[in-house]
Amino acid sequence: MTVSTMPTKQTTRVPKAPVRRTVPSTVQVFSPDVPTPPSAAAHLTDEQVDALGEELDAIRAEVVASLGEKDAQYIHTVIAVQRALEVAGRGSLLFSLFPPAWIAGTAALTVAKILDNMELGHNILHGQWDWMRDSKIHSTTWEWDHASPSASWQKSHNYEHHTFTNVRGKDRDLGYAVMRITPEQEWKPADLIQPLTNVVLSLIFEWGIAIYDVELEKVQAGTKPWSEAKAELKTLWRKTRKQLAKDYVLFPLLSGPGFVPTALANLTANTLRNVWSHAVIFCGHFPDGTETFEEERLDGETQGQWYVRQMLGSANLTGSKVFHIMTGNLSHQIEHHLFPDVPSNRYAEIAPKVREICERYGLPYTAGSLPKQYSKVVRKIVRLAFPGGS
């Protein structure tokens, strides 16, 4: 059946922070004794914030109105390339006993998995392509090559993280409940090993996120019933066993005597994908120049204030067009947080307009190369492993 690829009336709106919040605070403890530095937006008047919000609304409306065949062709092309790379990688690994085939197959499979998670899964599950009315490329039907079930990830990421971005006590992505990444978090002895925790998390990132979405720390704190977590763990296991069977049983078996090298190739591809996505995501909110916010900021937060918080709590990465695609265009993290349901291929054209607005209103537009930004992230993680650090 042919489906429409022309834009329709927009049904997904930018999330606004509600006055009354239904998401319980995280179990992380934040010290009231640590002074919060003045915000980079402290000089803006309410009128300026409202005007800034109207300008960003206009940018969004212009892009949404122009969505069409070219955008649809883009996502179809990315899907075709991703699937071709996966087929090529799986095919090469049928001959994984031969080192050149193992290297080529592992490389192709790694890129395929990165594209599947970053430019496809993450963005499709945000509803960026729902306007196409294509049932096969829709946020309600898409399932990705990732340990997290789509629905679980959408709740923790699309709603909680994007609504409460960098709000201490509300955004669980601040440290992913296992690390201290802002001085306002109270230090505890377990934080001493967080540089090692960060390395381990990067290696098993998809599994860490999957468990993180179950919110086991809330079960321990008594704010979430075990019965609810148990049901979520059962759903997670159903997805997990399919992932494990596919990568470490089915495809290795198809390689016959190459079972072990094929299984190792799949493990290598999954690990490299985890390290890459971990680095990109951590660089989006944790480097120098990004701010965290008090929970009280959410009370009565206007759309303009929400926009400002997204800009101050996010950071971009610089690089080539291929680099941006490989990051799922999360290299344009600022633009993504301003317009999370706008197709990712449009962020590059939006970015100069957002930067110009930041300059005109005296707001920082944090950006840098991946090595530079990640080195700042690691420096912060190491420093905050010890007490203090304000």
Tab-separated table of C-alpha atoms in Angstrom:
chain	number	residue	atom	x	y	z
A	1	MET	CA	0.000	0.000	0.000
A	2	THR	CA	1.291	3.453	-0.879
A	3	VAL	CA	1.416	5.843	2.028
A	4	SER	CA	1.510	9.606	1.964
A	5	THR	CA	4.886	11.289	2.328
A	6	MET	CA	3.501	14.802	2.411
A	7	PRO	CA	3.434	16.703	5.696
A	8	THR	CA	0.235	16.695	7.671
A	9	LYS	CA	-1.018	18.869	10.463
A	10	GLN	CA	1.535	18.585	13.252
A	11	THR	CA	0.237	16.425	16.087
A	12	THR	CA	3.372	16.097	18.199
A	13	ARG	CA	4.272	19.216	20.127
A	14	VAL	CA	7.434	20.231	21.895
A	15	PRO	CA	7.078	18.972	25.480
A	16	LYS	CA	6.343	21.669	27.986
A	17	ALA	CA	7.201	21.352	31.653
A	18	PRO	CA	3.876	21.106	33.496
A	19	VAL	CA	3.199	23.102	36.626
A	20	ARG	CA	2.132	19.943	38.474
A	21	ARG	CA	4.586	17.128	37.871
A	22	THR	CA	3.725	13.455	38.049
A	23	VAL	CA	7.223	11.985	37.864
A	24	PRO	CA	8.642	11.324	41.344
A	25	SER	CA	12.049	12.735	42.157
A	26	THR	CA	15.028	10.455	41.724
A	27	VAL	CA	16.724	8.865	44.721
A	28	GLN	CA	19.810	10.986	44.115
A	29	VAL	CA	20.500	13.360	47.003
A	30	PHE	CA	21.386	16.985	46.296
A	31	SER	CA	22.997	19.167	48.899
A	32	PRO	CA	21.431	22.573	49.607
A	33	ASP	CA	24.789	23.776	50.925
A	34	VAL	CA	26.443	23.816	47.494
A	35	PRO	CA	25.857	27.216	45.853
A	36	THR	CA	24.605	27.087	42.284
A	37	PRO	CA	26.465	29.473	39.967
A	38	PRO	CA	24.370	32.204	38.340
A	39	SER	CA	22.720	31.058	35.128
A	40	ALA	CA	24.048	32.373	31.825
A	41	ALA	CA	20.471	33.494	31.163
A	42	ALA	CA	20.152	35.525	34.385
A	43	HIS	CA	20.350	38.800	32.456
A	44	LEU	CA	17.278	38.074	30.320
A	45	THR	CA	13.984	39.743	31.162
A	46	ASP	CA	10.686	37.867	30.955
A	47	GLU	CA	9.861	39.833	27.819
A	48	GLN	CA	13.131	38.805	26.173
A	49	VAL	CA	12.562	35.147	27.058
A	50	ASP	CA	9.074	35.298	25.554
A	51	ALA	CA	10.432	36.946	22.398
A	52	LEU	CA	13.157	34.292	22.130
A	53	GLY	CA	10.510	31.604	22.448
A	54	GLU	CA	8.446	33.140	19.679
A	55	GLU	CA	11.478	33.196	17.366
A	56	LEU	CA	12.170	29.514	18.022
A	57	ASP	CA	8.497	28.676	17.529
A	58	ALA	CA	8.688	30.400	14.143
A	59	ILE	CA	11.764	28.380	13.139
A	60	ARG	CA	10.016	25.171	14.082
A	61	ALA	CA	6.827	26.106	12.229
A	62	GLU	CA	8.782	26.965	9.073
A	63	VAL	CA	10.595	23.628	9.060
A	64	VAL	CA	7.467	21.583	9.787
A	65	ALA	CA	5.594	23.347	6.983
A	66	SER	CA	8.343	22.480	4.484
A	67	LEU	CA	8.580	18.746	5.237
A	68	GLY	CA	8.058	16.649	2.124
A	69	GLU	CA	9.395	14.177	-0.395
A	70	LYS	CA	13.053	15.130	0.044
A	71	ASP	CA	12.886	14.350	3.761
A	72	ALA	CA	11.079	11.068	3.145
A	73	GLN	CA	13.726	10.106	0.605
A	74	TYR	CA	16.426	10.814	3.184
A	75	ILE	CA	15.087	8.424	5.811
A	76	HIS	CA	14.394	5.724	3.227
A	77	THR	CA	17.981	6.063	1.994
A	78	VAL	CA	19.416	5.740	5.498
A	79	ILE	CA	17.303	2.645	6.115
A	80	ALA	CA	18.462	1.103	2.825
A	81	VAL	CA	22.126	1.833	3.592
A	82	GLN	CA	21.829	0.464	7.119
A	83	ARG	CA	20.225	-2.751	5.934
A	84	ALA	CA	22.729	-3.179	3.117
A	85	LEU	CA	25.604	-2.785	5.569
A	86	GLU	CA	24.063	-5.331	7.930
A	87	VAL	CA	23.541	-7.860	5.119
A	88	ALA	CA	27.094	-7.290	3.894
A	89	GLY	CA	28.467	-7.656	7.405
A	90	ARG	CA	26.495	-10.789	8.191
A	91	GLY	CA	27.425	-12.248	4.790
A	92	SER	CA	31.131	-11.597	5.267
A	93	LEU	CA	31.043	-13.205	8.690
A	94	LEU	CA	29.868	-16.464	7.161
A	95	PHE	CA	33.556	-16.717	6.271
A	96	SER	CA	34.792	-15.342	9.586
A	97	LEU	CA	37.598	-17.952	9.775
A	98	PHE	CA	39.432	-15.776	7.256
A	99	PRO	CA	40.821	-12.606	8.911
A	100	PRO	CA	40.015	-10.214	6.013
A	101	ALA	CA	36.384	-11.391	6.018
A	102	TRP	CA	36.228	-11.056	9.812
A	103	ILE	CA	37.562	-7.484	9.720
A	104	ALA	CA	35.296	-6.400	6.855
A	105	GLY	CA	32.250	-8.074	8.359
A	106	THR	CA	32.842	-6.636	11.822
A	107	ALA	CA	33.365	-3.124	10.433
A	108	ALA	CA	30.196	-3.224	8.309
A	109	LEU	CA	28.147	-4.655	11.157
A	110	THR	CA	29.443	-2.018	13.583
A	111	VAL	CA	28.434	0.839	11.286
A	112	ALA	CA	25.052	-0.814	10.658
A	113	LYS	CA	24.378	-1.105	14.391
A	114	ILE	CA	25.403	2.510	15.001
A	115	LEU	CA	23.087	3.743	12.239
A	116	ASP	CA	20.285	1.547	13.555
A	117	ASN	CA	20.560	3.004	17.060
A	118	MET	CA	21.491	6.601	16.386
A	119	GLU	CA	20.039	7.953	13.131
A	120	LEU	CA	17.179	5.454	12.863
A	121	GLY	CA	15.997	4.072	16.209
A	122	HIS	CA	16.534	7.144	18.374
A	123	ASN	CA	14.966	9.544	15.906
A	124	ILE	CA	12.110	7.389	14.637
A	125	LEU	CA	11.106	6.604	18.225
A	126	HIS	CA	10.980	10.358	18.859
A	127	GLY	CA	8.193	10.564	16.278
A	128	GLN	CA	10.328	12.567	13.859
A	129	TRP	CA	8.929	10.680	10.872
A	130	ASP	CA	5.353	10.097	12.046
A	131	TRP	CA	4.170	12.841	9.672
A	132	MET	CA	4.849	10.461	6.750
A	133	ARG	CA	1.968	8.192	7.827
A	134	ASP	CA	4.156	5.191	7.048
A	135	SER	CA	3.246	2.358	9.400
A	136	LYS	CA	6.696	0.812	8.947
A	137	ILE	CA	8.568	3.982	9.936
A	138	HIS	CA	6.533	5.142	12.893
A	139	SER	CA	7.227	5.729	16.579
A	140	THR	CA	4.479	3.310	17.596
A	141	THR	CA	5.689	0.358	15.505
A	142	TRP	CA	9.475	0.664	15.199
A	143	GLU	CA	11.675	-1.762	17.127
A	144	TRP	CA	15.427	-1.360	17.158
A	145	ASP	CA	18.544	-3.490	17.539
A	146	HIS	CA	18.967	-2.500	21.172
A	147	ALA	CA	18.465	-4.209	24.523
A	148	SER	CA	15.825	-1.671	25.617
A	149	PRO	CA	12.263	-2.311	24.444
A	150	SER	CA	11.102	0.705	22.457
A	151	ALA	CA	8.199	1.573	24.753
A	152	SER	CA	10.366	1.536	27.897
A	153	TRP	CA	12.996	3.720	26.295
A	154	GLN	CA	10.416	6.201	25.008
A	155	LYS	CA	9.058	6.724	28.522
A	156	SER	CA	12.428	7.336	30.163
A	157	HIS	CA	13.942	9.295	27.295
A	158	ASN	CA	11.239	11.071	25.291
A	159	TYR	CA	9.206	12.137	28.294
A	160	GLU	CA	11.326	12.206	31.438
A	161	HIS	CA	14.649	13.307	29.980
A	162	HIS	CA	13.352	15.730	27.348
A	163	THR	CA	10.790	17.326	29.643
A	164	PHE	CA	13.040	17.657	32.701
A	165	THR	CA	16.377	18.125	30.930
A	166	ASN	CA	19.218	18.653	33.433
A	167	VAL	CA	16.826	19.365	36.309
A	168	ARG	CA	18.432	17.975	39.436
A	169	GLY	CA	16.147	15.453	41.089
A	170	LYS	CA	13.917	15.048	38.016
A	171	ASP	CA	16.180	14.161	35.080
A	172	ARG	CA	17.475	10.672	35.891
A	173	ASP	CA	19.930	10.947	32.989
A	174	LEU	CA	22.071	13.138	35.249
A	175	GLY	CA	24.602	10.440	36.086
A	176	TYR	CA	22.232	7.648	35.067
A	177	ALA	CA	21.715	6.960	38.796
A	178	VAL	CA	25.263	5.573	39.125
A	179	MET	CA	27.593	8.596	38.897
A	180	ARG	CA	28.018	12.036	40.416
A	181	ILE	CA	28.291	14.484	37.541
A	182	THR	CA	27.256	17.766	39.181
A	183	PRO	CA	28.682	19.291	42.397
A	184	GLU	CA	25.198	19.666	43.876
A	185	GLN	CA	24.942	15.885	44.166
A	186	GLU	CA	26.013	14.796	47.624
A	187	TRP	CA	29.285	12.880	47.545
A	188	LYS	CA	29.367	9.272	48.758
A	189	PRO	CA	32.325	6.877	49.054
A	190	ALA	CA	31.093	4.785	46.107
A	191	ASP	CA	31.741	7.803	43.867
A	192	LEU	CA	35.489	7.180	44.199
A	193	ILE	CA	35.279	4.421	41.590
A	194	GLN	CA	33.119	6.331	39.121
A	195	PRO	CA	35.947	6.781	36.581
A	196	LEU	CA	36.014	2.980	36.357
A	197	THR	CA	32.215	2.894	36.425
A	198	ASN	CA	32.188	5.203	33.412
A	199	VAL	CA	34.502	2.887	31.452
A	200	VAL	CA	32.403	-0.181	32.272
A	201	LEU	CA	29.195	1.675	31.429
A	202	SER	CA	30.569	2.659	28.032
A	203	LEU	CA	31.313	-0.991	27.215
A	204	ILE	CA	27.846	-2.253	28.177
A	205	PHE	CA	25.896	0.925	27.478
A	206	GLU	CA	22.816	-0.629	25.854
A	207	TRP	CA	22.432	-3.071	28.759
A	208	GLY	CA	23.049	-0.333	31.315
A	209	ILE	CA	20.320	1.807	29.742
A	210	ALA	CA	17.928	-1.149	29.615
A	211	ILE	CA	18.341	-1.856	33.344
A	212	TYR	CA	18.322	1.863	34.120
A	213	ASP	CA	14.886	2.197	32.488
A	214	VAL	CA	13.454	-0.267	35.027
A	215	GLU	CA	14.335	2.194	37.836
A	216	LEU	CA	15.555	-0.405	40.299
A	217	GLU	CA	16.958	2.343	42.520
A	218	LYS	CA	13.385	3.511	43.114
A	219	VAL	CA	12.400	-0.011	44.145
A	220	GLN	CA	15.237	0.027	46.667
A	221	ALA	CA	14.107	3.426	47.927
A	222	GLY	CA	10.525	2.205	48.295
A	223	THR	CA	9.051	4.658	45.775
A	224	LYS	CA	8.242	2.004	43.166
A	225	PRO	CA	6.535	-1.357	43.826
A	226	TRP	CA	8.548	-4.481	43.069
A	227	SER	CA	5.577	-5.941	41.175
A	228	GLU	CA	5.813	-3.131	38.617
A	229	ALA	CA	9.565	-3.543	38.232
A	230	LYS	CA	9.173	-7.308	37.929
A	231	ALA	CA	6.724	-6.902	35.041
A	232	GLU	CA	9.149	-4.524	33.311
A	233	LEU	CA	12.018	-6.961	33.830
A	234	LYS	CA	9.967	-9.710	32.181
A	235	THR	CA	9.366	-7.470	29.174
A	236	LEU	CA	13.068	-6.625	29.101
A	237	TRP	CA	14.019	-10.311	29.222
A	238	ARG	CA	11.755	-11.115	26.274
A	239	LYS	CA	13.595	-8.489	24.226
A	240	THR	CA	17.015	-9.397	25.610
A	241	ARG	CA	16.843	-13.091	24.836
A	242	LYS	CA	16.001	-12.296	21.214
A	243	GLN	CA	19.017	-10.000	21.002
A	244	LEU	CA	21.319	-12.574	22.568
A	245	ALA	CA	19.989	-15.422	20.426
A	246	LYS	CA	20.383	-13.402	17.224
A	247	ASP	CA	23.949	-12.225	17.794
A	248	TYR	CA	25.440	-15.095	19.773
A	249	VAL	CA	23.557	-18.210	18.622
A	250	LEU	CA	21.707	-17.926	15.302
A	251	PHE	CA	24.207	-16.040	13.135
A	252	PRO	CA	27.258	-17.795	14.632
A	253	LEU	CA	25.580	-21.145	13.863
A	254	LEU	CA	25.143	-20.097	10.237
A	255	SER	CA	28.925	-19.677	10.081
A	256	GLY	CA	29.425	-23.352	10.838
A	257	PRO	CA	33.037	-23.862	11.917
A	258	GLY	CA	33.322	-20.084	12.225
A	259	PHE	CA	30.902	-20.031	15.168
A	260	VAL	CA	33.374	-18.608	17.693
A	261	PRO	CA	34.906	-15.896	15.465
A	262	THR	CA	31.433	-14.824	14.326
A	263	ALA	CA	30.227	-14.593	17.914
A	264	LEU	CA	33.319	-12.539	18.762
A	265	ALA	CA	32.647	-10.295	15.759
A	266	ASN	CA	29.120	-9.633	17.002
A	267	LEU	CA	30.454	-8.908	20.491
A	268	THR	CA	33.011	-6.500	19.005
A	269	ALA	CA	30.376	-4.705	16.911
A	270	ASN	CA	28.023	-4.360	19.875
A	271	THR	CA	30.819	-3.096	22.128
A	272	LEU	CA	32.047	-0.525	19.608
A	273	ARG	CA	28.463	0.659	19.086
A	274	ASN	CA	28.072	1.012	22.869
A	275	VAL	CA	31.295	2.994	23.278
A	276	TRP	CA	30.356	5.307	20.398
A	277	SER	CA	26.812	6.019	21.565
A	278	HIS	CA	28.004	6.507	25.163
A	279	ALA	CA	30.579	9.090	24.068
A	280	VAL	CA	28.134	11.001	21.863
A	281	ILE	CA	25.377	11.060	24.478
A	282	PHE	CA	27.636	12.040	27.369
A	283	CYS	CA	29.054	14.887	25.297
A	284	GLY	CA	25.531	16.189	24.784
A	285	HIS	CA	24.872	17.226	28.403
A	286	PHE	CA	27.909	16.816	30.645
A	287	PRO	CA	30.821	18.895	29.251
A	288	ASP	CA	31.881	22.318	30.538
A	289	GLY	CA	29.453	25.048	29.561
A	290	THR	CA	26.268	23.097	30.276
A	291	GLU	CA	24.080	23.957	33.244
A	292	THR	CA	21.960	21.967	35.671
A	293	PHE	CA	18.862	23.421	37.287
A	294	GLU	CA	16.912	23.402	40.538
A	295	GLU	CA	13.572	21.600	40.559
A	296	GLU	CA	11.774	24.802	41.556
A	297	ARG	CA	12.560	26.177	38.108
A	298	LEU	CA	9.804	23.973	36.674
A	299	ASP	CA	7.020	25.749	38.571
A	300	GLY	CA	5.094	27.787	36.032
A	301	GLU	CA	7.825	27.364	33.410
A	302	THR	CA	6.816	29.028	30.143
A	303	GLN	CA	7.620	27.753	26.679
A	304	GLY	CA	10.326	30.397	26.318
A	305	GLN	CA	11.889	29.383	29.630
A	306	TRP	CA	11.737	25.743	28.557
A	307	TYR	CA	13.612	26.633	25.376
A	308	VAL	CA	16.286	28.492	27.355
A	309	ARG	CA	16.774	25.512	29.678
A	310	GLN	CA	17.219	23.178	26.711
A	311	MET	CA	19.872	25.441	25.182
A	312	LEU	CA	21.795	25.891	28.419
A	313	GLY	CA	21.598	22.205	29.329
A	314	SER	CA	22.834	20.875	25.982
A	315	ALA	CA	26.054	20.946	23.964
A	316	ASN	CA	26.891	20.300	20.305
A	317	LEU	CA	29.686	18.433	18.546
A	318	THR	CA	31.434	19.711	15.458
A	319	GLY	CA	32.333	17.522	12.494
A	320	SER	CA	31.597	16.461	8.936
A	321	LYS	CA	28.250	15.506	7.419
A	322	VAL	CA	29.088	11.808	7.768
A	323	PHE	CA	30.041	12.386	11.393
A	324	HIS	CA	26.678	14.040	12.068
A	325	ILE	CA	24.802	11.104	10.515
A	326	MET	CA	26.823	8.613	12.557
A	327	THR	CA	25.860	10.473	15.734
A	328	GLY	CA	22.211	10.340	14.746
A	329	ASN	CA	22.577	14.119	14.435
A	330	LEU	CA	22.877	14.228	18.215
A	331	SER	CA	25.968	16.241	17.391
A	332	HIS	CA	23.247	18.913	17.067
A	333	GLN	CA	22.115	18.190	20.620
A	334	ILE	CA	20.973	21.772	21.215
A	335	GLU	CA	18.710	21.737	18.173
A	336	HIS	CA	17.486	18.254	19.029
A	337	HIS	CA	16.451	19.355	22.512
A	338	LEU	CA	14.713	22.420	21.173
A	339	PHE	CA	12.826	20.431	18.534
A	340	PRO	CA	12.982	16.721	19.485
A	341	ASP	CA	10.309	15.631	17.015
A	342	VAL	CA	11.634	17.564	14.009
A	343	PRO	CA	13.440	15.238	11.523
A	344	SER	CA	17.141	14.998	12.331
A	345	ASN	CA	18.266	15.783	8.764
A	346	ARG	CA	16.989	19.336	9.304
A	347	TYR	CA	19.132	20.148	12.349
A	348	ALA	CA	22.110	21.285	10.266
A	349	GLU	CA	20.040	24.019	8.593
A	350	ILE	CA	18.447	25.029	11.895
A	351	ALA	CA	21.757	25.257	13.791
A	352	PRO	CA	23.034	28.582	12.342
A	353	LYS	CA	19.706	30.232	13.173
A	354	VAL	CA	19.808	28.954	16.740
A	355	ARG	CA	23.431	30.060	17.146
A	356	GLU	CA	22.524	33.538	15.882
A	357	ILE	CA	19.667	33.768	18.391
A	358	CYS	CA	22.007	32.736	21.209
A	359	GLU	CA	24.529	35.402	20.199
A	360	ARG	CA	21.864	38.083	19.933
A	361	TYR	CA	20.406	37.270	23.361
A	362	GLY	CA	23.812	36.845	25.022
A	363	LEU	CA	23.484	33.102	25.609
A	364	PRO	CA	26.279	30.538	25.204
A	365	TYR	CA	26.154	28.085	22.312
A	366	THR	CA	28.358	25.275	23.605
A	367	ALA	CA	30.080	23.282	20.865
A	368	GLY	CA	33.368	21.487	20.238
A	369	SER	CA	34.982	18.441	18.687
A	370	LEU	CA	34.280	14.985	20.081
A	371	PRO	CA	37.806	14.525	21.544
A	372	LYS	CA	37.707	17.973	23.138
A	373	GLN	CA	34.237	17.605	24.627
A	374	TYR	CA	34.711	14.046	25.836
A	375	SER	CA	37.974	14.971	27.537
A	376	LYS	CA	36.010	17.587	29.483
A	377	VAL	CA	33.413	14.988	30.417
A	378	VAL	CA	36.080	12.606	31.700
A	379	ARG	CA	37.774	15.416	33.611
A	380	LYS	CA	34.467	16.243	35.309
A	381	ILE	CA	33.790	12.598	36.172
A	382	VAL	CA	37.254	12.233	37.706
A	383	ARG	CA	37.038	15.498	39.660
A	384	LEU	CA	33.566	14.747	41.036
A	385	ALA	CA	34.659	11.301	42.154
A	386	PHE	CA	36.044	13.205	45.140
A	387	PRO	CA	34.232	15.502	47.581
A	388	GLY	CA	33.563	19.096	46.601
A	389	GLY	CA	34.086	20.301	43.076
A	390	SER	CA	31.722	23.264	43.100
